[in-house]
Short mmCIF file of C-alpha atoms (C1' of nucleotides) in Angstrom, two decimals:
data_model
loop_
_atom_site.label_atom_id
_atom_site.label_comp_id
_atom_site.label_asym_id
_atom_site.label_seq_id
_atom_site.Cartn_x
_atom_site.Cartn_y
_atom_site.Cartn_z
CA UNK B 1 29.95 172.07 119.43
CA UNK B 2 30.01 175.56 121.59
CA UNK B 3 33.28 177.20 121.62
CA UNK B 4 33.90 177.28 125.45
CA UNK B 5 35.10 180.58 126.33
CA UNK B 6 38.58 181.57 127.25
CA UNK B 7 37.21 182.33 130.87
CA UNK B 8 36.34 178.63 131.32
CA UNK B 9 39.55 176.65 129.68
CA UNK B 10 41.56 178.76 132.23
CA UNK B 11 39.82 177.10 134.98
CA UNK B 12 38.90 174.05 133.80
CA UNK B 13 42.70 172.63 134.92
CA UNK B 14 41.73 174.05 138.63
CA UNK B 15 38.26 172.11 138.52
CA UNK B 16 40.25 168.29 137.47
CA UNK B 17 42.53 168.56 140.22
CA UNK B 18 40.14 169.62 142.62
CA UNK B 19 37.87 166.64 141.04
CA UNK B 20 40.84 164.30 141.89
CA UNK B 21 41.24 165.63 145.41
CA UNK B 22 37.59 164.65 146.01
CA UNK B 23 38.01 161.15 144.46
CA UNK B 24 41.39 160.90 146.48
CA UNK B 25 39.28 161.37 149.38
CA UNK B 26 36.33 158.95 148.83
CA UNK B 27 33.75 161.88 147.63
CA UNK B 28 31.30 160.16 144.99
CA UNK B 29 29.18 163.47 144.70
CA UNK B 30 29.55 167.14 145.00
CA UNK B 31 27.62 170.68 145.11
CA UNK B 32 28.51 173.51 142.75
CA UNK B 33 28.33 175.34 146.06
CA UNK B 34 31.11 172.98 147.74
CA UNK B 35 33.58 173.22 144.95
CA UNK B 36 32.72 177.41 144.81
CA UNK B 37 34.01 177.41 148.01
CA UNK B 38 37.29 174.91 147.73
CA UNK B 39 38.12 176.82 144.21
CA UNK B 40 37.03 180.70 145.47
CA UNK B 41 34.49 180.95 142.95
CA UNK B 42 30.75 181.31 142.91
CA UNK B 43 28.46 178.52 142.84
CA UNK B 44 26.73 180.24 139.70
CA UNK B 45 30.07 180.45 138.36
CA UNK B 46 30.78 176.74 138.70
CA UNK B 47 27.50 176.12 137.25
CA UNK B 48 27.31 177.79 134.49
CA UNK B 49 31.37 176.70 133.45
CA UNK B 50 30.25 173.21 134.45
CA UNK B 51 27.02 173.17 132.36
CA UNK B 52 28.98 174.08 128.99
CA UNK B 53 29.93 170.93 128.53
CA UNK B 54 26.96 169.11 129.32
CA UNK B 55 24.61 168.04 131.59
CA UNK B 56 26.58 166.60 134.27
CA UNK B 57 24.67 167.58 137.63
CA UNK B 58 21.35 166.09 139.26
CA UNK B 59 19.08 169.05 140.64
CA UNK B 60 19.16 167.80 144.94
CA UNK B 61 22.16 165.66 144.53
CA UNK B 62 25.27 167.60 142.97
CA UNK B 63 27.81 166.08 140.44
CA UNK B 64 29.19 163.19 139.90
CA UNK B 65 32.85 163.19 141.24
CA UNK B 66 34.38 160.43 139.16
CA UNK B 67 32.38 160.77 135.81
CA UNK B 68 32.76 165.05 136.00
CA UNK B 69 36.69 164.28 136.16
CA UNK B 70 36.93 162.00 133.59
CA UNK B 71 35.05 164.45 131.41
CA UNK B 72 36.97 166.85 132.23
CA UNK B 73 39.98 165.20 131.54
CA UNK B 74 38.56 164.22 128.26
CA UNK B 75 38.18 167.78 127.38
CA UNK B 76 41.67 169.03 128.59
CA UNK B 77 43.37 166.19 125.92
CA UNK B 78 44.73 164.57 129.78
CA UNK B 79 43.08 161.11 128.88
CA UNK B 80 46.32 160.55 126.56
CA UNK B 81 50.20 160.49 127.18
CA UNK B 82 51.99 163.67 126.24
CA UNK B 83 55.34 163.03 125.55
CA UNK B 84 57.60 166.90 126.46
CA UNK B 85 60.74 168.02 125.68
CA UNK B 86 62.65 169.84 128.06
CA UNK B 87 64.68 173.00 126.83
CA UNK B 88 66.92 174.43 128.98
CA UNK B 89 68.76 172.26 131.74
CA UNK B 90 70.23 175.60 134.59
CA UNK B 91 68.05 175.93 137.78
CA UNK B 92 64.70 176.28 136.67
CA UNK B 93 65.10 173.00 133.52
CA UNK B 94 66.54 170.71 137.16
CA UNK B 95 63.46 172.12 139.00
CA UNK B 96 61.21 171.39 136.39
CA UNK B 97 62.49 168.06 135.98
CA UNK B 98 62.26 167.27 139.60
CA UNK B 99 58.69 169.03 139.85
CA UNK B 100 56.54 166.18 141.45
CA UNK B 101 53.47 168.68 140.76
CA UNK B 102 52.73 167.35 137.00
CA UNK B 103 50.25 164.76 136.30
CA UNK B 104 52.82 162.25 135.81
CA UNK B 105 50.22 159.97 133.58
CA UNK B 106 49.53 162.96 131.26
CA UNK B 107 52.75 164.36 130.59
CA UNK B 108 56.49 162.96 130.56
CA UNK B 109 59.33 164.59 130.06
CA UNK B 110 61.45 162.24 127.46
CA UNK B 111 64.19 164.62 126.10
CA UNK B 112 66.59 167.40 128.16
CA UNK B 113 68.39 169.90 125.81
CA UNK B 114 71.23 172.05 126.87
CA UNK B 115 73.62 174.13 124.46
CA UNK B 116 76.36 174.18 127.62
CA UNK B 117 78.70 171.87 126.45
CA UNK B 118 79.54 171.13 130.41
CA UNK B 119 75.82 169.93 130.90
CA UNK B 120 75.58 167.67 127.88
CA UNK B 121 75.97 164.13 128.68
CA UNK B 122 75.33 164.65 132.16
CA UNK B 123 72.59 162.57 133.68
CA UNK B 124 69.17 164.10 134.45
CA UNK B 125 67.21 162.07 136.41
CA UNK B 126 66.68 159.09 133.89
CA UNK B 127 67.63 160.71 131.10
CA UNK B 128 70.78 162.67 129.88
CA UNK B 129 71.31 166.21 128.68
CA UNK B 130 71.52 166.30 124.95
CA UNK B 131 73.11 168.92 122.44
CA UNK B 132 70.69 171.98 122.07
CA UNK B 133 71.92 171.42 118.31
CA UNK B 134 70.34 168.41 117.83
CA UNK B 135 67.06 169.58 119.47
CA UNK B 136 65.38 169.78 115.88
CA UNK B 137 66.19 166.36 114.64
CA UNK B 138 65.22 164.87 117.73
CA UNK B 139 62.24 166.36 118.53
CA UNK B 140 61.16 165.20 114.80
CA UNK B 141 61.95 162.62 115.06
CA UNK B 142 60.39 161.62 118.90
CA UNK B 143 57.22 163.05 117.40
CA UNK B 144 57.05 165.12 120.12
CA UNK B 145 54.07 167.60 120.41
CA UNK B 146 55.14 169.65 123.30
CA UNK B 147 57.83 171.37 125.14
CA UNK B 148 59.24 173.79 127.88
CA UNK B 149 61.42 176.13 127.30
CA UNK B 150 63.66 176.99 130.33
CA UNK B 151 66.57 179.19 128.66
CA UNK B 152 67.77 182.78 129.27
CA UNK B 153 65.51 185.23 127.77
CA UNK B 154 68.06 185.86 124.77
CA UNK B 155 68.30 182.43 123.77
CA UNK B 156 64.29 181.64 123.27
CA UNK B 157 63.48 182.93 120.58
CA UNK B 158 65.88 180.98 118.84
CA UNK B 159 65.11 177.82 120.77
CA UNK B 160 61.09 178.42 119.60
CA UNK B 161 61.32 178.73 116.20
CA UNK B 162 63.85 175.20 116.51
CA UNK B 163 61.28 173.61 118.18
CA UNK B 164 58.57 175.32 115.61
CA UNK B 165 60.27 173.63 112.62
CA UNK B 166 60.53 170.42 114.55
CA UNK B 167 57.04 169.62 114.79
CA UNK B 168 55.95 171.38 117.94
CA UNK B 169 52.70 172.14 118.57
CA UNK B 170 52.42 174.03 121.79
CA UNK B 171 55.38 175.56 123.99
CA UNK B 172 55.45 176.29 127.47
CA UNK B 173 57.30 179.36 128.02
CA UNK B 174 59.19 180.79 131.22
CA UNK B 175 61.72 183.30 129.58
CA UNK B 176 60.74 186.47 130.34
CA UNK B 177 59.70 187.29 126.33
CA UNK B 178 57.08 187.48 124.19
CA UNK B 179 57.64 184.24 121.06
CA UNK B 180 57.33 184.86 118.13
CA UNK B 181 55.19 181.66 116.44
CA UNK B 182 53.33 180.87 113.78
CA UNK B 183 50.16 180.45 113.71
CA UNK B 184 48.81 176.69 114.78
CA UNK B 185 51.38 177.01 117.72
CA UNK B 186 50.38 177.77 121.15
CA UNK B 187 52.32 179.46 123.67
CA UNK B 188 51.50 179.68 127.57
CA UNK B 189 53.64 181.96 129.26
CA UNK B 190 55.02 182.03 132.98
CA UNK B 191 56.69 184.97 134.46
CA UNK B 192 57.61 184.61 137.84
CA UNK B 193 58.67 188.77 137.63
CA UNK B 194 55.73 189.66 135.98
CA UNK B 195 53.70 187.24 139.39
CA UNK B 196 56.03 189.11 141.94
CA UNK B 197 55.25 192.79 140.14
CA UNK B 198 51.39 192.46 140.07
CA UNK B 199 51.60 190.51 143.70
CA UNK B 200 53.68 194.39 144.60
CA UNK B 201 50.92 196.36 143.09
CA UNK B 202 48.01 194.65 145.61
CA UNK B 203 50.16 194.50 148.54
CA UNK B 204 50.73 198.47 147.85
CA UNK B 205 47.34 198.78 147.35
CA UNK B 206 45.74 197.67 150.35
CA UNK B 207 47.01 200.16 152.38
CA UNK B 208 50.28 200.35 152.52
CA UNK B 209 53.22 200.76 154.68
CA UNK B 210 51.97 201.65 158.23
CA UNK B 211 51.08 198.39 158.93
CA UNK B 212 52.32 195.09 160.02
CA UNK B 213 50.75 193.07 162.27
CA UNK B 214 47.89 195.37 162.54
CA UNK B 215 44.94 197.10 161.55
CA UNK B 216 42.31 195.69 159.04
CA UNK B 217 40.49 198.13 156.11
CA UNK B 218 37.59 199.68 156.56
CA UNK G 1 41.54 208.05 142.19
CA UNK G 2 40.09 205.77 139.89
CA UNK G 3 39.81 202.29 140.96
CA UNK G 4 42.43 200.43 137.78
CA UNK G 5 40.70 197.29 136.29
CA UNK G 6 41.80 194.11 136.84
CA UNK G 7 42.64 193.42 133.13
CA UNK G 8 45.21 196.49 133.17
CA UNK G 9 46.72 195.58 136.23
CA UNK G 10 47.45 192.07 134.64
CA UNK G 11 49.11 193.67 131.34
CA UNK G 12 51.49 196.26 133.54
CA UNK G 13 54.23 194.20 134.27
CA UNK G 14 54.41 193.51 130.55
CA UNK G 15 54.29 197.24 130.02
CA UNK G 16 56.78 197.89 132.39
CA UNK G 17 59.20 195.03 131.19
CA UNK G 18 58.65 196.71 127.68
CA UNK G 19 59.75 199.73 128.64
CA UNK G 20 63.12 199.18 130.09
CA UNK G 21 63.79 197.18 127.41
CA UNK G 22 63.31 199.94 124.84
CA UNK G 23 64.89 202.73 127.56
CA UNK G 24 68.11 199.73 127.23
CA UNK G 25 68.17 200.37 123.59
CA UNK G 26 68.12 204.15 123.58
CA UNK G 27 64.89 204.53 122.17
CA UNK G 28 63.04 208.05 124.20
CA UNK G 29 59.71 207.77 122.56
CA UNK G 30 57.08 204.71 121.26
CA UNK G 31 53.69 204.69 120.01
CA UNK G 32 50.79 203.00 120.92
CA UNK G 33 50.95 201.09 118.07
CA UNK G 34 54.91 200.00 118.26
CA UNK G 35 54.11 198.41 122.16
CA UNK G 36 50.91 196.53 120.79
CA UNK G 37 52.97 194.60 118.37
CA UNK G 38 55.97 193.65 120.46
CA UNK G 39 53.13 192.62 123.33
CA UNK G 40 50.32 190.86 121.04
CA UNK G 41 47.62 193.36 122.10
CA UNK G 42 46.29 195.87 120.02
CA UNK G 43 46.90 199.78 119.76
CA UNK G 44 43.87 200.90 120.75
CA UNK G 45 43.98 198.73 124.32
CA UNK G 46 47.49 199.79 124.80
CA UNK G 47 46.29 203.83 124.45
CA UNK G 48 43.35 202.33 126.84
CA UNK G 49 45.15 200.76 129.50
CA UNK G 50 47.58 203.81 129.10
CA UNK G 51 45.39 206.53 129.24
CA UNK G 52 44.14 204.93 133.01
CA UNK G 53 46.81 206.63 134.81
CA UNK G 54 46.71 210.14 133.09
CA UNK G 55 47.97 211.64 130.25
CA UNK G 56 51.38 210.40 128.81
CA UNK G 57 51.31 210.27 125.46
CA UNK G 58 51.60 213.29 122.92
CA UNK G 59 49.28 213.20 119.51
CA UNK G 60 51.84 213.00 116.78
CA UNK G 61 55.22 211.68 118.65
CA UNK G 62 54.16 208.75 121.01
CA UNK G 63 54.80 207.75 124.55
CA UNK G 64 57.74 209.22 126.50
CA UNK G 65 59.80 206.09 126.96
CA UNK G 66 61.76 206.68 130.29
CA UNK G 67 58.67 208.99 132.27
CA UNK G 68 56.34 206.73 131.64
CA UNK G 69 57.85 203.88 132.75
CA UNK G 70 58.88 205.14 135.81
CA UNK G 71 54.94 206.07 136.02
CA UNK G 72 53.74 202.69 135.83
CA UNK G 73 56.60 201.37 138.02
CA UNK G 74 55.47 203.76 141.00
CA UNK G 75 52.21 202.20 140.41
CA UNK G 76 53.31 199.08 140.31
CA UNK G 77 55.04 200.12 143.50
CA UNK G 78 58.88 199.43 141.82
CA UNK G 79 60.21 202.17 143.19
CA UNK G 80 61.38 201.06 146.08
CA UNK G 81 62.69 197.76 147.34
CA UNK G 82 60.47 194.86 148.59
CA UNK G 83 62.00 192.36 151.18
CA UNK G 84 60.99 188.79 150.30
CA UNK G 85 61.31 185.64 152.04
CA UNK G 86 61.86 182.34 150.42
CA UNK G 87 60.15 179.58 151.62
CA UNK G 88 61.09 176.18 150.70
CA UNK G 89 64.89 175.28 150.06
CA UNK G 90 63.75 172.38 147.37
CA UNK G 91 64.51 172.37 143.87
CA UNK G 92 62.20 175.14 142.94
CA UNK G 93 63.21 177.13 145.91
CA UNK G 94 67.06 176.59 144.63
CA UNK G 95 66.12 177.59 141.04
CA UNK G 96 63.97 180.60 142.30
CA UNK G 97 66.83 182.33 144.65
CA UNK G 98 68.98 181.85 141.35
CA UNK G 99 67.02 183.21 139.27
CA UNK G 100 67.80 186.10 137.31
CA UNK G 101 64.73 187.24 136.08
CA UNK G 102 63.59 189.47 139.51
CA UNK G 103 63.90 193.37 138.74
CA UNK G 104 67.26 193.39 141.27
CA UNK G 105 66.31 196.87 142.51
CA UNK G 106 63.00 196.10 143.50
CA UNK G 107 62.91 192.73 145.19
CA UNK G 108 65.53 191.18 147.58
CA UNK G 109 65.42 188.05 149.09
CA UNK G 110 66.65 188.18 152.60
CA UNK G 111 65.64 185.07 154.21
CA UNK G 112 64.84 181.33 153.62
CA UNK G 113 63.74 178.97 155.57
CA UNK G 114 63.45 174.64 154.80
CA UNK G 115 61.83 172.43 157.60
CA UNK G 116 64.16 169.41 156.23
CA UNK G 117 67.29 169.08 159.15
CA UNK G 118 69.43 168.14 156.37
CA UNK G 119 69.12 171.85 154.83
CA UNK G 120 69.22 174.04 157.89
CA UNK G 121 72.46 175.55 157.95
CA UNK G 122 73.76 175.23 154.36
CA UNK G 123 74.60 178.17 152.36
CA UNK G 124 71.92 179.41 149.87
CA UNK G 125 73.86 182.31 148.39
CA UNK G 126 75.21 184.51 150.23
CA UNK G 127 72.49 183.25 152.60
CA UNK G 128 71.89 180.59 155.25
CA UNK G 129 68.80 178.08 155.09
CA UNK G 130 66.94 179.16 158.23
CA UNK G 131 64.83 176.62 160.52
CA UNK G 132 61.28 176.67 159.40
CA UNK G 133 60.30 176.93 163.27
CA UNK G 134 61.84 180.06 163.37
CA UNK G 135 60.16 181.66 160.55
CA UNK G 136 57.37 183.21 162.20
CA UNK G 137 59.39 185.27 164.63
CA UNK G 138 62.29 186.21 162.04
CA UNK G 139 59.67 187.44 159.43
CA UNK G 140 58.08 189.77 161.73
CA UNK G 141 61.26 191.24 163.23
CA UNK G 142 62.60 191.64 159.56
CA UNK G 143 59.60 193.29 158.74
CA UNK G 144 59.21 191.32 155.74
CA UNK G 145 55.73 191.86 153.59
CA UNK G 146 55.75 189.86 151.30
CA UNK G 147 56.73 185.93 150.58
CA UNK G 148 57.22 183.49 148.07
CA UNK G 149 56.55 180.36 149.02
CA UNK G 150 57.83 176.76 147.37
CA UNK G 151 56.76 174.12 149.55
CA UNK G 152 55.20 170.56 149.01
CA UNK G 153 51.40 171.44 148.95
CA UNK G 154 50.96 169.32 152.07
CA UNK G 155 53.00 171.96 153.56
CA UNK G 156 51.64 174.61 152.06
CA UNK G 157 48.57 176.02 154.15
CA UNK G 158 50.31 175.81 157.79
CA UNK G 159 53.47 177.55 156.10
CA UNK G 160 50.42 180.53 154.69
CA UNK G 161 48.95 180.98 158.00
CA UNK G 162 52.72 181.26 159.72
CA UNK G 163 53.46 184.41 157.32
CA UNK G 164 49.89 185.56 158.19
CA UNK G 165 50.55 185.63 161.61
CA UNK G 166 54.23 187.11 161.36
CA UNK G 167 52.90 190.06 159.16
CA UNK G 168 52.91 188.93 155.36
CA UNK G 169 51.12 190.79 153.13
CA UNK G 170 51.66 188.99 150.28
CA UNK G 171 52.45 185.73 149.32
CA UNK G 172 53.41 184.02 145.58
CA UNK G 173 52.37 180.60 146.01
CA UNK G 174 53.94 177.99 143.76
CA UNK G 175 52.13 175.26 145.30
CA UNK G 176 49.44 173.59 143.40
CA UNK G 177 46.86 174.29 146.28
CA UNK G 178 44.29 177.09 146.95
CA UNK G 179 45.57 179.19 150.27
CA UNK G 180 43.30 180.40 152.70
CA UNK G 181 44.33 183.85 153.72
CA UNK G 182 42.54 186.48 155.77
CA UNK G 183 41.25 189.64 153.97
CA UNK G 184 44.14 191.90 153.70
CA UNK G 185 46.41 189.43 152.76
CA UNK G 186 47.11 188.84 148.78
CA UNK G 187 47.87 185.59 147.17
CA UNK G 188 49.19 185.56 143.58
CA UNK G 189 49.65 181.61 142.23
CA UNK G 190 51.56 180.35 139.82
CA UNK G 191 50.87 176.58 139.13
CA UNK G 192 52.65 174.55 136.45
CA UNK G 193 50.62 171.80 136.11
CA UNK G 194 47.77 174.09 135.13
CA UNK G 195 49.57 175.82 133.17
CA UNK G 196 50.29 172.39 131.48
CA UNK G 197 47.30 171.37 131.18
CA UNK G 198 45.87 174.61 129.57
CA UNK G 199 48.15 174.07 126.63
CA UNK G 200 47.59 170.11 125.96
CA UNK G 201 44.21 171.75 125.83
CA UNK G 202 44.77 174.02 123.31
CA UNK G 203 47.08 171.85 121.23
CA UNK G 204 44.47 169.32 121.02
CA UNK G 205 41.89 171.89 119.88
CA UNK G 206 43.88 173.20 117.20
CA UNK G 207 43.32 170.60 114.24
CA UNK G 208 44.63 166.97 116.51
CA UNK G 209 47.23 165.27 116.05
CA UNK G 210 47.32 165.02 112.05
CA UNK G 211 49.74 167.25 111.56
CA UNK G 212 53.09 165.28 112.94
CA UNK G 213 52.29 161.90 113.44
CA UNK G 214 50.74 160.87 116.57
CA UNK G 215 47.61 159.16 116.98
CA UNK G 216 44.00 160.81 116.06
CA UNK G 217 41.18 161.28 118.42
CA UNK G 218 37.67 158.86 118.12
"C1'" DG K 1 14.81 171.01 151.18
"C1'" DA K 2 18.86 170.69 148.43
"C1'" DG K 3 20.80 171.75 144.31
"C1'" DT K 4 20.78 172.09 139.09
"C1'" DG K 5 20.45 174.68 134.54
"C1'" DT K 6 19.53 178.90 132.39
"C1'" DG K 7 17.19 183.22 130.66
"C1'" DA K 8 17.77 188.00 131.90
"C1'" DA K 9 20.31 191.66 134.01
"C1'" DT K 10 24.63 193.41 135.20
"C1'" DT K 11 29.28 194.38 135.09
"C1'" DC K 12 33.71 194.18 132.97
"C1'" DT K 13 36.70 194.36 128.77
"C1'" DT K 14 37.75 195.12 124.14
"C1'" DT K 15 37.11 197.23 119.80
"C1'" DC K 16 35.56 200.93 116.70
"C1'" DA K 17 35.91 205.24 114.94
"C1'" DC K 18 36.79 209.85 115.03
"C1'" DA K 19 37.72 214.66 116.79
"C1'" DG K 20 41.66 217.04 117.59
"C1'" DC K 21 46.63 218.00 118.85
"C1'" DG K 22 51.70 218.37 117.34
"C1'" DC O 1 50.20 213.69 107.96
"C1'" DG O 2 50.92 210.43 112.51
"C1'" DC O 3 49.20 209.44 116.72
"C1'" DT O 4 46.63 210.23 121.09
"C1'" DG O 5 42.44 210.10 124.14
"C1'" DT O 6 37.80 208.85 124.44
"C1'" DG O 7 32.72 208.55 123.67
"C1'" DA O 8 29.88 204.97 121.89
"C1'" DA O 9 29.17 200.16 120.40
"C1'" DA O 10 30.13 195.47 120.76
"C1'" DG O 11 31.46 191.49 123.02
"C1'" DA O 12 32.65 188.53 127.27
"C1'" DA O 13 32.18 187.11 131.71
"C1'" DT O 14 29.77 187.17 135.95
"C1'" DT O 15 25.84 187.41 138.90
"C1'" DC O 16 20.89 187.21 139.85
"C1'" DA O 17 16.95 184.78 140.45
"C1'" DC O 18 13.82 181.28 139.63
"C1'" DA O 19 11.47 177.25 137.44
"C1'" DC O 20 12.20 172.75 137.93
"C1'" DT O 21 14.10 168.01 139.39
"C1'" DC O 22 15.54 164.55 142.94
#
DNA sequence: GAGTGTGAATTCTTTCACAGCG
DNA sequence: CGCTGTGAAAGAATTCACACTC
């Protein structure tokens, strides 16, 4: 099989939710050109990701709502259950927990590790805050394939290479450093500083100060 | 000036974040080669992505630790402070006004702003949760450019247009929707669930399930 | 006509490799 | 030496444009 290019896997995740918007909605069909527009793409660009996993439009018609998705879905490993471990219970761990944004079929959270002895034991949402020190055993032995890590920048590193030697396959990381991991492991990374910095550098670029309610760009 | 590509612009914050964490250890002076291996990029695209904003580096000795950061954080446009407002007084909003990973210095939350009666008026730091009516008119007499906003994505697009209209020129958008925006205005998104799914993508791609225990794929 | 799939052209990004400075 | 800056080459991603299908 073709090796799908970086380019595509990162919006592959932006095509099955806007797939499931459209079958929310009743949509049975739908134009390269349609989605271009819902996803700010191009319609060559859709085409062209779509077709690299098959032939899934009809020349006239479009694709095929339900069918693309499920494809999709295939493709993305979301047609399975993947059980998560959450690392790191402060702020951004309860957020995470309480995020209603996940595909609640394709991923659930079934372990919450905390090293703050004042969190553990405490309930969190159905579950309850275990002992960071336990993380590897537990995570062995839950078989679980994938976590998020949600602890102060100097405690991740650490907390990866637990996780590492428990099992885990793929880590989701929002402390502000690069992990260290070998190599079958995948790391994602989310910065929210790193967002706000690069959202600083456009908003400085497009002309500045001087305006505020006003003027467009020539 | 030249016009910085896209891919640079991505990799500064990481530059910049590198930086002040070598400047915090005393160290005046780093090579092109040292930076690629803390960041997972290579030398030669580090003296690239370097070289796009003049000449820092010195054949022989390295980059000058402390100049050229504050180079790249003027471009970044770090040197000063950004106003931000918050809105969205949920979980993630809580987590995100918390949150300790914002460069201090450069970006200050001064306002949020919740919709739900039962928020309005509660503390939120040393803040108070501000009625989402009156978000329009507060942003634009607080001359505010730029927003981050943590709503339900039902919410999201009518809350977008409101900081269009009050003067935003920016907005990080944590809501797992597309925003439509007029022209000047810049939208930077960060989406969990995609980020999510990217990795059970990857994960599955790298060899299945074999390696801990969980089930194989037909 | 509406809309796909895809070679070919274009543009963007990364890597190579090396001349030349400190 | 060690290390930068950069032409030139290679590799990716995007866009064009068109033959072809419904």
């Amino acid at each position: 099989m073709k090796p799908i290019p970086k380019a595509v896997i990162s919006r592959l995740p932006l095509y099955v939710r806007h797939l499931e918007d459209l079958a929310a909605e009743g949509v049975r069909t739908v134009s390269s050109g349609a989605i271009a527009r819902s996803l700010g793409l191009t319609d060559a660009q859709v085409r062209r990701d779509l077709a690299t996993f098959g032939t899934f439009g009809r020349p006239g018609i479009g694709y095929p709502v339900a069918e693309l998705g499920d494809a999709l879905r295939a493709i993305l490993g979301l047609d399975r259950t993947w059980q998560v471990a959450l690392v790191g219970y402060g702020n951004l761990g309860r957020a995470l927990l309480a995020y209603g944004g996940f595909p609640r079929k394709a991923f659930r959270i079934v372990a919450v590790f905390d090293t703050d002895p004042a969190k553990i034991g405490r309930k969190a949402g159905d579950l309850v805050v275990e002992d960071g020190r336990s993380l590897a055993g537990r995570v062995r032995r839950l078989h679980v394939p994938m976590a998020i890590l949600a602890v102060p920048a100097a405690a991740a590193q650490e907390a990866a290479w637990q996780l590492v030697r428990a099992g885990v396959r793929g880590i989701l990381n929002f402390a502000p450093v690069r992990l260290e991991v070998p190599d079958p492991v995948v790391v994602d990374n989310i910065d929210f500083a790193v967002s706000l910095k690069q959202l600083s550098f456009h908003v400085r670029a497009r002309g500045g100060e001087k305006m505020h309610g006003s003027e467009p760009r020539p």
